[in-house]
């Protein structure tokens, strides 16, 4: 299972990358907007120098422009994954990128039919947004389980990337369902290594060790 961080903040990426378990980064225009003053292209290239897969979202909405943006982002660095919204124009862009060998991540996926269409268009990854489904009273992880079930019937190469993660519980369920990737916000990432019994157990081991030493 791959673990990505969902942020546009370089310091956060550097910190989690230093743990040695970070596979990639996802960004979106809202996350980029939080990093006021940062140059988008320079930031994406800096991220690509830290991890192997960096999703950068195109902002055009018509195929002709989307295609141009996809080519441009792809030219920045070999680790750029072009993030494409799940629209009809997006499907055309995914197909184009697939024919050119450009890696893609389909964003804003909320249903199994959307997931299937993106896979048929040759998407490298699809991003179902679990937290935003939870927000409207629908269990987002059920969608991941449904997509996983559909994937087991076919031979799609498209990776299932659990996005809009809000909790360690989302990560637990992503792993047990068999999602290929989870993209995790910084605050949730910081919680992942922690367990009360680990802290308690380590405290006791160190106390006992002090007695051996004396
Ligand atoms: C990731 O690719 C998405 O952009 C992100 O997970 C969205 O998360 P949010 O619903 O918390 O904004």
mmCIF file of N, CA and C in Angstrom, residues 104-191:
data_model
loop_
_atom_site.group_PDB
_atom_site.id
_atom_site.type_symbol
_atom_site.label_atom_id
_atom_site.label_comp_id
_atom_site.label_asym_id
_atom_site.label_seq_id
_atom_site.Cartn_x
_atom_site.Cartn_y
_atom_site.Cartn_z
ATOM 1 N N UNK A 104 -1.691 10.004 -14.638
ATOM 2 C CA UNK A 104 -2.837 10.837 -14.246
ATOM 3 C C UNK A 104 -3.485 10.355 -12.954
ATOM 4 N N UNK A 105 -4.124 11.315 -12.299
ATOM 5 C CA UNK A 105 -4.923 11.033 -11.104
ATOM 6 C C UNK A 105 -6.279 11.708 -11.339
ATOM 7 N N UNK A 106 -7.344 10.919 -11.348
ATOM 8 C CA UNK A 106 -8.679 11.479 -11.592
ATOM 9 C C UNK A 106 -9.275 11.932 -10.274
ATOM 10 N N UNK A 107 -9.564 13.216 -10.166
ATOM 11 C CA UNK A 107 -10.032 13.762 -8.895
ATOM 12 C C UNK A 107 -11.544 13.971 -8.901
ATOM 13 N N UNK A 108 -12.110 14.077 -7.696
ATOM 14 C CA UNK A 108 -13.550 14.326 -7.511
ATOM 15 C C UNK A 108 -14.387 13.154 -8.022
ATOM 16 N N UNK A 109 -13.981 11.936 -7.635
ATOM 17 C CA UNK A 109 -14.750 10.728 -7.973
ATOM 18 C C UNK A 109 -15.682 10.412 -6.793
ATOM 19 N N UNK A 110 -16.965 10.268 -7.100
ATOM 20 C CA UNK A 110 -17.960 10.030 -6.045
ATOM 21 C C UNK A 110 -18.872 8.829 -6.328
ATOM 22 N N UNK A 111 -18.603 8.074 -7.435
ATOM 23 C CA UNK A 111 -19.477 6.927 -7.723
ATOM 24 C C UNK A 111 -18.700 5.845 -8.465
ATOM 25 N N UNK A 112 -19.254 4.625 -8.434
ATOM 26 C CA UNK A 112 -18.618 3.509 -9.144
ATOM 27 C C UNK A 112 -18.616 3.759 -10.664
ATOM 28 N N UNK A 113 -19.738 4.222 -11.270
ATOM 29 C CA UNK A 113 -19.674 4.479 -12.722
ATOM 30 C C UNK A 113 -18.598 5.501 -13.109
ATOM 31 N N UNK A 114 -18.409 6.530 -12.295
ATOM 32 C CA UNK A 114 -17.331 7.495 -12.585
ATOM 33 C C UNK A 114 -15.972 6.785 -12.530
ATOM 34 N N UNK A 115 -15.808 5.939 -11.516
ATOM 35 C CA UNK A 115 -14.532 5.218 -11.357
ATOM 36 C C UNK A 115 -14.272 4.325 -12.570
ATOM 37 N N UNK A 116 -15.304 3.616 -13.022
ATOM 38 C CA UNK A 116 -15.151 2.699 -14.165
ATOM 39 C C UNK A 116 -14.793 3.488 -15.431
ATOM 40 N N UNK A 117 -15.466 4.622 -15.652
ATOM 41 C CA UNK A 117 -15.174 5.412 -16.854
ATOM 42 C C UNK A 117 -13.744 5.943 -16.846
ATOM 43 N N UNK A 118 -13.301 6.418 -15.679
ATOM 44 C CA UNK A 118 -11.924 6.938 -15.583
ATOM 45 C C UNK A 118 -10.924 5.811 -15.871
ATOM 46 N N UNK A 119 -11.208 4.625 -15.355
ATOM 47 C CA UNK A 119 -10.309 3.483 -15.602
ATOM 48 C C UNK A 119 -10.292 3.144 -17.087
ATOM 49 N N UNK A 120 -11.472 3.148 -17.722
ATOM 50 C CA UNK A 120 -11.545 2.849 -19.159
ATOM 51 C C UNK A 120 -10.807 3.901 -19.990
ATOM 52 N N UNK A 121 -10.753 5.138 -19.473
ATOM 53 C CA UNK A 121 -10.039 6.208 -20.187
ATOM 54 C C UNK A 121 -8.523 6.117 -19.955
ATOM 55 N N UNK A 122 -8.112 5.160 -19.104
ATOM 56 C CA UNK A 122 -6.671 4.928 -18.919
ATOM 57 C C UNK A 122 -6.043 5.675 -17.761
ATOM 58 N N UNK A 123 -6.875 6.117 -16.791
ATOM 59 C CA UNK A 123 -6.322 6.834 -15.628
ATOM 60 C C UNK A 123 -5.324 5.955 -14.871
ATOM 61 N N UNK A 124 -4.240 6.563 -14.425
ATOM 62 C CA UNK A 124 -3.276 5.825 -13.598
ATOM 63 C C UNK A 124 -3.864 5.596 -12.200
ATOM 64 N N UNK A 125 -4.574 6.620 -11.692
ATOM 65 C CA UNK A 125 -5.184 6.554 -10.351
ATOM 66 C C UNK A 125 -6.565 7.196 -10.409
ATOM 67 N N UNK A 126 -7.426 6.768 -9.500
ATOM 68 C CA UNK A 126 -8.696 7.483 -9.296
ATOM 69 C C UNK A 126 -8.757 7.883 -7.826
ATOM 70 N N UNK A 127 -9.295 9.071 -7.579
ATOM 71 C CA UNK A 127 -9.403 9.563 -6.205
ATOM 72 C C UNK A 127 -10.855 9.701 -5.763
ATOM 73 N N UNK A 128 -11.432 8.660 -5.168
ATOM 74 C CA UNK A 128 -12.747 8.821 -4.541
ATOM 75 C C UNK A 128 -12.572 9.609 -3.235
ATOM 76 N N UNK A 129 -13.441 10.606 -3.018
ATOM 77 C CA UNK A 129 -13.332 11.520 -1.870
ATOM 78 C C UNK A 129 -14.204 11.012 -0.723
ATOM 79 N N UNK A 130 -13.612 10.276 0.204
ATOM 80 C CA UNK A 130 -14.431 9.648 1.243
ATOM 81 C C UNK A 130 -14.974 10.645 2.280
ATOM 82 N N UNK A 131 -14.138 11.593 2.700
ATOM 83 C CA UNK A 131 -14.573 12.547 3.736
ATOM 84 C C UNK A 131 -15.755 13.396 3.285
ATOM 85 N N UNK A 132 -15.730 13.797 2.008
ATOM 86 C CA UNK A 132 -16.827 14.657 1.534
ATOM 87 C C UNK A 132 -18.130 13.871 1.436
ATOM 88 N N UNK A 133 -18.041 12.545 1.229
ATOM 89 C CA UNK A 133 -19.264 11.722 1.262
ATOM 90 C C UNK A 133 -19.746 11.597 2.709
ATOM 91 N N UNK A 134 -18.801 11.350 3.629
ATOM 92 C CA UNK A 134 -19.162 11.296 5.061
ATOM 93 C C UNK A 134 -19.889 12.587 5.462
ATOM 94 N N UNK A 135 -19.382 13.716 4.948
ATOM 95 C CA UNK A 135 -19.959 15.031 5.305
ATOM 96 C C UNK A 135 -21.441 15.128 4.944
ATOM 97 N N UNK A 136 -21.864 14.405 3.885
ATOM 98 C CA UNK A 136 -23.292 14.480 3.507
ATOM 99 C C UNK A 136 -24.067 13.246 3.993
ATOM 100 N N UNK A 137 -23.472 12.544 4.972
ATOM 101 C CA UNK A 137 -24.185 11.436 5.608
ATOM 102 C C UNK A 137 -24.115 10.117 4.855
ATOM 103 N N UNK A 138 -23.161 10.008 3.901
ATOM 104 C CA UNK A 138 -22.972 8.742 3.165
ATOM 105 C C UNK A 138 -21.621 8.184 3.610
ATOM 106 N N UNK A 139 -21.547 6.867 3.886
ATOM 107 C CA UNK A 139 -20.282 6.285 4.320
ATOM 108 C C UNK A 139 -19.322 6.217 3.127
ATOM 109 N N UNK A 140 -18.341 7.127 3.116
ATOM 110 C CA UNK A 140 -17.399 7.212 1.992
ATOM 111 C C UNK A 140 -16.625 5.922 1.767
ATOM 112 N N UNK A 141 -16.301 5.215 2.850
ATOM 113 C CA UNK A 141 -15.503 4.006 2.689
ATOM 114 C C UNK A 141 -16.287 2.885 2.014
ATOM 115 N N UNK A 142 -17.626 2.974 2.053
ATOM 116 C CA UNK A 142 -18.458 2.002 1.314
ATOM 117 C C UNK A 142 -18.179 2.114 -0.180
ATOM 118 N N UNK A 143 -17.971 3.351 -0.636
ATOM 119 C CA UNK A 143 -17.651 3.552 -2.059
ATOM 120 C C UNK A 143 -16.325 2.867 -2.405
ATOM 121 N N UNK A 144 -15.356 2.980 -1.502
ATOM 122 C CA UNK A 144 -14.054 2.324 -1.752
ATOM 123 C C UNK A 144 -14.258 0.806 -1.833
ATOM 124 N N UNK A 145 -15.055 0.269 -0.913
ATOM 125 C CA UNK A 145 -15.314 -1.180 -0.920
ATOM 126 C C UNK A 145 -16.013 -1.584 -2.222
ATOM 127 N N UNK A 146 -16.958 -0.755 -2.685
ATOM 128 C CA UNK A 146 -17.682 -1.063 -3.934
ATOM 129 C C UNK A 146 -16.736 -1.026 -5.135
ATOM 130 N N UNK A 147 -15.879 -0.004 -5.169
ATOM 131 C CA UNK A 147 -14.937 0.106 -6.298
ATOM 132 C C UNK A 147 -13.970 -1.083 -6.269
ATOM 133 N N UNK A 148 -13.506 -1.417 -5.076
ATOM 134 C CA UNK A 148 -12.591 -2.563 -4.924
ATOM 135 C C UNK A 148 -13.250 -3.846 -5.458
ATOM 136 N N UNK A 149 -14.546 -4.002 -5.117
ATOM 137 C CA UNK A 149 -15.293 -5.180 -5.566
ATOM 138 C C UNK A 149 -15.404 -5.188 -7.093
ATOM 139 N N UNK A 150 -15.719 -4.026 -7.672
ATOM 140 C CA UNK A 150 -15.815 -3.927 -9.137
ATOM 141 C C UNK A 150 -14.461 -4.255 -9.771
ATOM 142 N N UNK A 151 -13.385 -3.731 -9.168
ATOM 143 C CA UNK A 151 -12.029 -3.944 -9.716
ATOM 144 C C UNK A 151 -11.685 -5.436 -9.744
ATOM 145 N N UNK A 152 -12.211 -6.179 -8.738
ATOM 146 C CA UNK A 152 -11.899 -7.611 -8.657
ATOM 147 C C UNK A 152 -12.536 -8.403 -9.806
ATOM 148 N N UNK A 153 -13.522 -7.793 -10.492
ATOM 149 C CA UNK A 153 -14.152 -8.480 -11.639
ATOM 150 C C UNK A 153 -13.392 -8.241 -12.940
ATOM 151 N N UNK A 154 -12.582 -7.180 -12.977
ATOM 152 C CA UNK A 154 -11.953 -6.772 -14.247
ATOM 153 C C UNK A 154 -10.451 -6.662 -14.070
ATOM 154 N N UNK A 155 -9.752 -6.363 -15.170
ATOM 155 C CA UNK A 155 -8.291 -6.255 -15.022
ATOM 156 C C UNK A 155 -7.816 -4.816 -15.215
ATOM 157 N N UNK A 156 -8.513 -3.868 -14.564
ATOM 158 C CA UNK A 156 -8.081 -2.465 -14.623
ATOM 159 C C UNK A 156 -6.740 -2.322 -13.906
ATOM 160 N N UNK A 157 -5.835 -1.563 -14.536
ATOM 161 C CA UNK A 157 -4.550 -1.276 -13.885
ATOM 162 C C UNK A 157 -4.665 -0.053 -12.977
ATOM 163 N N UNK A 158 -5.738 0.689 -13.118
ATOM 164 C CA UNK A 158 -5.937 1.949 -12.392
ATOM 165 C C UNK A 158 -5.910 1.722 -10.875
ATOM 166 N N UNK A 159 -5.092 2.533 -10.200
ATOM 167 C CA UNK A 159 -4.977 2.382 -8.741
ATOM 168 C C UNK A 159 -6.052 3.185 -8.007
ATOM 169 N N UNK A 160 -6.573 2.572 -6.964
ATOM 170 C CA UNK A 160 -7.617 3.218 -6.145
ATOM 171 C C UNK A 160 -6.909 4.020 -5.039
ATOM 172 N N UNK A 161 -7.084 5.350 -5.105
ATOM 173 C CA UNK A 161 -6.417 6.260 -4.161
ATOM 174 C C UNK A 161 -7.506 6.858 -3.250
ATOM 175 N N UNK A 162 -7.477 6.512 -1.987
ATOM 176 C CA UNK A 162 -8.486 7.035 -1.057
ATOM 177 C C UNK A 162 -8.130 8.483 -0.709
ATOM 178 N N UNK A 163 -9.013 9.410 -1.089
ATOM 179 C CA UNK A 163 -8.759 10.842 -0.881
ATOM 180 C C UNK A 163 -9.794 11.436 0.055
ATOM 181 N N UNK A 164 -9.528 12.680 0.483
ATOM 182 C CA UNK A 164 -10.401 13.360 1.433
ATOM 183 C C UNK A 164 -10.467 12.570 2.752
ATOM 184 N N UNK A 165 -9.279 12.104 3.148
ATOM 185 C CA UNK A 165 -9.135 11.328 4.397
ATOM 186 C C UNK A 165 -9.202 12.286 5.577
ATOM 187 N N UNK A 166 -9.947 11.894 6.617
ATOM 188 C CA UNK A 166 -10.102 12.775 7.779
ATOM 189 C C UNK A 166 -9.627 12.136 9.082
ATOM 190 N N UNK A 167 -9.337 10.803 9.061
ATOM 191 C CA UNK A 167 -9.048 10.124 10.331
ATOM 192 C C UNK A 167 -8.170 8.889 10.106
ATOM 193 N N UNK A 168 -7.588 8.408 11.203
ATOM 194 C CA UNK A 168 -6.801 7.170 11.135
ATOM 195 C C UNK A 168 -7.727 5.995 10.792
ATOM 196 N N UNK A 169 -8.991 6.103 11.178
ATOM 197 C CA UNK A 169 -9.971 5.053 10.860
ATOM 198 C C UNK A 169 -10.140 4.924 9.335
ATOM 199 N N UNK A 170 -10.131 6.048 8.626
ATOM 200 C CA UNK A 170 -10.177 5.984 7.156
ATOM 201 C C UNK A 170 -8.978 5.196 6.624
ATOM 202 N N UNK A 171 -7.811 5.428 7.226
ATOM 203 C CA UNK A 171 -6.592 4.745 6.756
ATOM 204 C C UNK A 171 -6.686 3.248 7.061
ATOM 205 N N UNK A 172 -7.187 2.918 8.260
ATOM 206 C CA UNK A 172 -7.362 1.497 8.620
ATOM 207 C C UNK A 172 -8.274 0.809 7.609
ATOM 208 N N UNK A 173 -9.388 1.445 7.303
ATOM 209 C CA UNK A 173 -10.336 0.807 6.383
ATOM 210 C C UNK A 173 -9.782 0.753 4.955
ATOM 211 N N UNK A 174 -9.045 1.772 4.561
ATOM 212 C CA UNK A 174 -8.427 1.755 3.217
ATOM 213 C C UNK A 174 -7.519 0.529 3.092
ATOM 214 N N UNK A 175 -6.734 0.269 4.150
ATOM 215 C CA UNK A 175 -5.793 -0.859 4.107
ATOM 216 C C UNK A 175 -6.525 -2.202 4.116
ATOM 217 N N UNK A 176 -7.559 -2.322 4.948
ATOM 218 C CA UNK A 176 -8.225 -3.621 5.041
ATOM 219 C C UNK A 176 -9.081 -3.910 3.809
ATOM 220 N N UNK A 177 -9.601 -2.861 3.168
ATOM 221 C CA UNK A 177 -10.371 -3.055 1.932
ATOM 222 C C UNK A 177 -9.440 -3.408 0.772
ATOM 223 N N UNK A 178 -8.197 -2.927 0.854
ATOM 224 C CA UNK A 178 -7.239 -3.215 -0.216
ATOM 225 C C UNK A 178 -7.117 -2.098 -1.225
ATOM 226 N N UNK A 179 -7.310 -0.845 -0.779
ATOM 227 C CA UNK A 179 -7.047 0.300 -1.665
ATOM 228 C C UNK A 179 -5.539 0.340 -1.931
ATOM 229 N N UNK A 180 -5.165 0.816 -3.121
ATOM 230 C CA UNK A 180 -3.742 0.842 -3.452
ATOM 231 C C UNK A 180 -3.005 1.961 -2.723
ATOM 232 N N UNK A 181 -3.700 3.090 -2.514
ATOM 233 C CA UNK A 181 -3.056 4.292 -1.971
ATOM 234 C C UNK A 181 -4.037 5.001 -1.034
ATOM 235 N N UNK A 182 -3.518 5.661 -0.003
ATOM 236 C CA UNK A 182 -4.332 6.632 0.757
ATOM 237 C C UNK A 182 -3.539 7.929 0.770
ATOM 238 N N UNK A 183 -4.208 9.052 0.519
ATOM 239 C CA UNK A 183 -3.537 10.345 0.655
ATOM 240 C C UNK A 183 -4.052 10.996 1.927
ATOM 241 N N UNK A 184 -3.099 11.353 2.793
ATOM 242 C CA UNK A 184 -3.413 11.626 4.195
ATOM 243 C C UNK A 184 -2.980 13.045 4.563
ATOM 244 N N UNK A 185 -3.870 13.835 5.178
ATOM 245 C CA UNK A 185 -3.440 15.175 5.607
ATOM 246 C C UNK A 185 -2.400 15.085 6.730
ATOM 247 N N UNK A 186 -1.595 16.138 6.865
ATOM 248 C CA UNK A 186 -0.489 16.172 7.825
ATOM 249 C C UNK A 186 -0.937 15.806 9.249
ATOM 250 N N UNK A 187 -2.046 16.411 9.716
ATOM 251 C CA UNK A 187 -2.460 16.161 11.112
ATOM 252 C C UNK A 187 -2.810 14.691 11.344
ATOM 253 N N UNK A 188 -3.407 14.038 10.353
ATOM 254 C CA UNK A 188 -3.737 12.604 10.490
ATOM 255 C C UNK A 188 -2.450 11.773 10.382
ATOM 256 N N UNK A 189 -1.546 12.182 9.492
ATOM 257 C CA UNK A 189 -0.267 11.471 9.354
ATOM 258 C C UNK A 189 0.458 11.404 10.694
ATOM 259 N N UNK A 190 0.455 12.527 11.443
ATOM 260 C CA UNK A 190 1.165 12.597 12.722
ATOM 261 C C UNK A 190 0.577 11.620 13.748
ATOM 262 N N UNK A 191 -0.706 11.288 13.580
ATOM 263 C CA UNK A 191 -1.351 10.356 14.531
ATOM 264 C C UNK A 191 -1.041 8.895 14.204
#
